[in-house]
CSV table of C-alpha atoms in Angstrom, one decimal:
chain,number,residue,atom,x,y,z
D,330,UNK,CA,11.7,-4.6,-15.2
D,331,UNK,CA,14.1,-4.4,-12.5
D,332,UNK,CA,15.0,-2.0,-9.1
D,333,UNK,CA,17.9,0.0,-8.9
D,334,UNK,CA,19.5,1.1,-5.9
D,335,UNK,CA,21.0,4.3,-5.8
D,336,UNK,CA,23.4,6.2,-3.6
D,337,UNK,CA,21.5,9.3,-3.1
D,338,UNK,CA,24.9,11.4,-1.8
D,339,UNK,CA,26.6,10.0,-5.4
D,340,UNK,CA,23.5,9.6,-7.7
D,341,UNK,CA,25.5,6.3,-8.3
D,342,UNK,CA,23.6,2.7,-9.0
D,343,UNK,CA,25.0,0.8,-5.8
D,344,UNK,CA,22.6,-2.6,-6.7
D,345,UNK,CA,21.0,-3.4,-9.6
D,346,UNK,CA,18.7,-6.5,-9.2
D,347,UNK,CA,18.6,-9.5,-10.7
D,348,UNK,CA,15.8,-12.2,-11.9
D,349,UNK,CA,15.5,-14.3,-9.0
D,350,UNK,CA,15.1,-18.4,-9.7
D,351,UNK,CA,11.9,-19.9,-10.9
D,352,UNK,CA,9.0,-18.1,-11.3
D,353,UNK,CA,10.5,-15.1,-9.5
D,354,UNK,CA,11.7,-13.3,-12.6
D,355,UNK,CA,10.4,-9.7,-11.7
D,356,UNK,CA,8.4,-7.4,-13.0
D,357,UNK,CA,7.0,-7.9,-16.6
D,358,UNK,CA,5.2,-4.3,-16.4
D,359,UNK,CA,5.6,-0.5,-15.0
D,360,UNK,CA,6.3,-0.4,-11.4
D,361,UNK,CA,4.2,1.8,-9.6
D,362,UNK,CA,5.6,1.5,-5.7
D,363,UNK,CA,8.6,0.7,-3.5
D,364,UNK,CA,9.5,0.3,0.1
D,365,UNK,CA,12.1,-0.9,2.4
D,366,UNK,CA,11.2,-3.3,4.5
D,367,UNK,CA,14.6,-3.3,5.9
D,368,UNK,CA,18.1,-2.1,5.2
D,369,UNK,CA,18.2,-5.6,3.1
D,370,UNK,CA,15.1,-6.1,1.5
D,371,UNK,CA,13.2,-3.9,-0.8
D,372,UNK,CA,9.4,-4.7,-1.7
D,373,UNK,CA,8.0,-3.2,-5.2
D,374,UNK,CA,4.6,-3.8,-6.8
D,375,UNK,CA,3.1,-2.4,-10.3
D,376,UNK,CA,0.9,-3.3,-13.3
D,377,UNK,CA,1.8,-6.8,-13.4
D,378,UNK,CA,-0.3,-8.0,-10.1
D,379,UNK,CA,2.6,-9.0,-8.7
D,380,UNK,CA,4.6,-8.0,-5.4
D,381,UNK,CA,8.3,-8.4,-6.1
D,382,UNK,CA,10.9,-9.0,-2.9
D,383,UNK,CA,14.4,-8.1,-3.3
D,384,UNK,CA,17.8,-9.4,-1.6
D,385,UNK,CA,19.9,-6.3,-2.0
D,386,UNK,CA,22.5,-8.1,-0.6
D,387,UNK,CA,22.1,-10.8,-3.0
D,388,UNK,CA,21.0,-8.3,-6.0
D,389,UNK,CA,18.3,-10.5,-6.8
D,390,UNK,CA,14.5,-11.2,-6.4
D,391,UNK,CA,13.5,-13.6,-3.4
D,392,UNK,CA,10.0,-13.9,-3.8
D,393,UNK,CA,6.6,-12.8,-5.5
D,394,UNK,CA,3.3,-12.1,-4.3
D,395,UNK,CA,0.5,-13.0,-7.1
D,396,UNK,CA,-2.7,-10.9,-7.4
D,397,UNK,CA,-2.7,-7.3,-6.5
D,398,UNK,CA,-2.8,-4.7,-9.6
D,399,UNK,CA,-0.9,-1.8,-8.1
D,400,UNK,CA,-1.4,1.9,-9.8
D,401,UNK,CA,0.0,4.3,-7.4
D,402,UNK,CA,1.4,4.7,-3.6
D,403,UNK,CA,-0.9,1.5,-2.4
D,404,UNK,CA,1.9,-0.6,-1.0
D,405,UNK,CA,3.1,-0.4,2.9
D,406,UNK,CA,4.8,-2.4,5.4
D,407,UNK,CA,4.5,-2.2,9.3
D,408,UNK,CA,6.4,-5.5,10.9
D,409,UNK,CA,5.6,-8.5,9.6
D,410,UNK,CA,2.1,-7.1,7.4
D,411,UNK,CA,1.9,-5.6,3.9
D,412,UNK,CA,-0.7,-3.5,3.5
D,413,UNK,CA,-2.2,-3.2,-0.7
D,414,UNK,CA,-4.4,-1.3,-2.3
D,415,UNK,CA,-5.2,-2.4,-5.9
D,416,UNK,CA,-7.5,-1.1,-8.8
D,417,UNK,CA,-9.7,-3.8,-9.2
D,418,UNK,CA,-13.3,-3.7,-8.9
D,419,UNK,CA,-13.2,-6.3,-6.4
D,420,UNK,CA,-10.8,-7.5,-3.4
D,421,UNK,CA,-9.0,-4.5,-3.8
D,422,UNK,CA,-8.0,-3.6,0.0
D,423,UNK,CA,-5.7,-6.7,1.1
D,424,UNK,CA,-2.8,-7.5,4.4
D,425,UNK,CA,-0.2,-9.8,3.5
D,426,UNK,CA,2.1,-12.0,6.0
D,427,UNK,CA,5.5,-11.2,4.7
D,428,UNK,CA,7.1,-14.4,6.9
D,429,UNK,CA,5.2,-16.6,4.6
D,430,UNK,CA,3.2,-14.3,1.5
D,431,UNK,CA,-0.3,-15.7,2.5
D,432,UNK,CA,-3.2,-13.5,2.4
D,433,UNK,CA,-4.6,-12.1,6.1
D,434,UNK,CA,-7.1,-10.1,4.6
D,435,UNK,CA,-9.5,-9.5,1.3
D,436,UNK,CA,-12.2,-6.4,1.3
D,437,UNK,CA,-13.6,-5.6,-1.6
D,438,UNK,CA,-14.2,-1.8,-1.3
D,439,UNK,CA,-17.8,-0.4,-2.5
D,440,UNK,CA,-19.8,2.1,-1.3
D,441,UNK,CA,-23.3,2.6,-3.3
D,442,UNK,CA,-22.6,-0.3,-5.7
D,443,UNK,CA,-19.2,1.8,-7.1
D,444,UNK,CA,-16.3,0.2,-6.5
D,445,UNK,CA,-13.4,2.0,-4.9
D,446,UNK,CA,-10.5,1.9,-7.4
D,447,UNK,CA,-7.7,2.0,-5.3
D,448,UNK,CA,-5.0,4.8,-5.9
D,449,UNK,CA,-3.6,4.9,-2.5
D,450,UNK,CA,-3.0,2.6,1.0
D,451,UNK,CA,-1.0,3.3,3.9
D,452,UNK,CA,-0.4,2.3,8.1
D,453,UNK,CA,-0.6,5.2,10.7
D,454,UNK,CA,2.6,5.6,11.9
D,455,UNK,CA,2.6,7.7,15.5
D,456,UNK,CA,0.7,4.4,16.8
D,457,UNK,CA,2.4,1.8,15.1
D,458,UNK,CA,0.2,0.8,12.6
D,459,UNK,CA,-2.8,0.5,14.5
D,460,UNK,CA,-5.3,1.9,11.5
D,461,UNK,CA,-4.8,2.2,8.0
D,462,UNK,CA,-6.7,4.1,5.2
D,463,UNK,CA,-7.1,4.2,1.4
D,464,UNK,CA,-8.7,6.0,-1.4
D,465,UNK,CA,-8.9,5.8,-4.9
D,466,UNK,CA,-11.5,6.7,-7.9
D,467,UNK,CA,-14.5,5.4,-8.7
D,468,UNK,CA,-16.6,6.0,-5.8
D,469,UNK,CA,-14.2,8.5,-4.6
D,470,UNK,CA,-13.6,8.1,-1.0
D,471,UNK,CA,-11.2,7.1,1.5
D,472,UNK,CA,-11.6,4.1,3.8
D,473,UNK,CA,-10.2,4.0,7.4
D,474,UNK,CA,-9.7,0.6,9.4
D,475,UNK,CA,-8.7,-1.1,12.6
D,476,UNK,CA,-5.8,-2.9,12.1
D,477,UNK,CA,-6.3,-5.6,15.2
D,478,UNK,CA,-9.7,-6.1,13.9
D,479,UNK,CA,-9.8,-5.5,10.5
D,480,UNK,CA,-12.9,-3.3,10.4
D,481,UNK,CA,-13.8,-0.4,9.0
D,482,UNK,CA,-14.4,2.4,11.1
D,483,UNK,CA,-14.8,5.5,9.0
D,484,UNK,CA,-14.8,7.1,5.8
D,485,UNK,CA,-14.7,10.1,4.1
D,486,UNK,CA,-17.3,11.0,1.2
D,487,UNK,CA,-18.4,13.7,-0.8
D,488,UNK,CA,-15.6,13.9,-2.4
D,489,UNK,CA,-15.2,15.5,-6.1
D,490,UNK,CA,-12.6,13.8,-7.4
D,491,UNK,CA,-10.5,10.7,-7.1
D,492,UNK,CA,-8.3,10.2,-3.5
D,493,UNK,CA,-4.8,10.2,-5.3
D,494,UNK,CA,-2.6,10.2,-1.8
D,495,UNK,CA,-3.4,9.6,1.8
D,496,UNK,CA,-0.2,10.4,4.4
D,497,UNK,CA,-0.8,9.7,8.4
D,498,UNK,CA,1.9,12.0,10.6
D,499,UNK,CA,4.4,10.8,12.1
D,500,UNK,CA,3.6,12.1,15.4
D,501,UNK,CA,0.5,12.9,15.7
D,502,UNK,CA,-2.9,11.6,14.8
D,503,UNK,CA,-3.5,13.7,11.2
D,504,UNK,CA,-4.2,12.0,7.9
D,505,UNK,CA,-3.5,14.7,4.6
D,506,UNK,CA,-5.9,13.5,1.7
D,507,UNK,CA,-4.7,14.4,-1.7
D,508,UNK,CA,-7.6,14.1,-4.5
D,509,UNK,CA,-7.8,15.0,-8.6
D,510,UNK,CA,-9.5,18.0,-7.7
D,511,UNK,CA,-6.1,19.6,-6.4
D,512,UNK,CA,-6.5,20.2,-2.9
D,513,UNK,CA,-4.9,18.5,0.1
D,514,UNK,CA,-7.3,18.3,3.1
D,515,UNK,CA,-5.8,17.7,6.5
D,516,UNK,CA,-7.6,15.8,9.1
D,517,UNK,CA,-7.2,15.1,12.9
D,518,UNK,CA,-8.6,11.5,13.2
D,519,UNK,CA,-10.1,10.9,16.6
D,520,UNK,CA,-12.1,7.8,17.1
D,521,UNK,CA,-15.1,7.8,19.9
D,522,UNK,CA,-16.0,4.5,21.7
D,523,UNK,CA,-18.4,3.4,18.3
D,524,UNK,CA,-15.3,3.3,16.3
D,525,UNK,CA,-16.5,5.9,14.0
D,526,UNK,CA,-14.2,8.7,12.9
């Protein structure tokens, strides 16, 4: 499986890419998220527990990324770090370097011996990436981190259903929280001096 590139004014494929060389051939199974990095590269992960970078310019695949299962919006990029979120029962929560592919960070996410099956990752945004969260099913919670640190400082609990989508503003310090149940629950984080939320 491949990425097309559409122009959205058109509705036109402007880049369809390419097996790359090697053992970058792309994806071998349904693709569950996509991001620009950058108005040249695109970066896609699915079913496959691969990560797949793409040269628009060269219409091709670059590079691949072995081991995270992706099944929903649990791929993000803030500068040079990829942020995943796979559904595993273990090492699900992992940073990338995208300079080089090597692994910054593994947590495996459990909370009352249930793993977190991770649906969802993503970087605040109004502070440049400084936290991150992510949800998913199983133990049915949402996770929040320090990015500079890497620990976790909160989480939300409780919750009925599966954590399906987690959104940080764009100016402001509120996180939405999607779950199966149907609601969206908006939050102001604020974090005291015990990093808690």
């Amino acid at each position: 499986m491949y990425v097309r590139v559409y122009d959205e004014s058109t509705k036109s494929v402007i880049a369809e890419m390419a097996p790359g060389w090697g053992d970058v051939i792309g994806h071998g199974n349904r693709i569950f998220a996509v991001k620009w990095r950058d108005e040249n590269t695109i970066i896609s992960a699915g079913w496959d527990n691969n990560i797949i970078i793409w040269d628009v310019r060269a219409h091709r695949a670059v590079r691949a990324i072995f081991g995270p299962h992706i099944c929903g919006d649990a791929l993000d990029i803030c500068g040079n770090r990829l942020l995943t979120g796979s559904y595993h029962i273990k090492d699900q929560l992992q940073l990338w370097d995208l300079n080089d592919g090597h692994n910054i960070f593994t947590q495996t996410v459990v909370s009352n011996n249930r793993p977190c099956l991770l649906y969802t990752a993503q970087f605040s945004k109004s502070d440049m990436g400084a936290m991150f969260a992510a949800g998913g099913s199983g133990s049915d919670e949402a996770y929040f981190y320090d990015t500079e640190t890497l620990r976790p400082f909160g989480m939300l609990s409780n919750l009925t259903n599966a954590v399906y989508s987690i959104d940080f503003a764009h100016t402001s310090n509120k996180l939405a929280v999607a779950s199966g149940d149907g609601s969206i629950r908006v939050f102001e984080i604020t974090r005291n001096r015990q990093d808690e939320i």
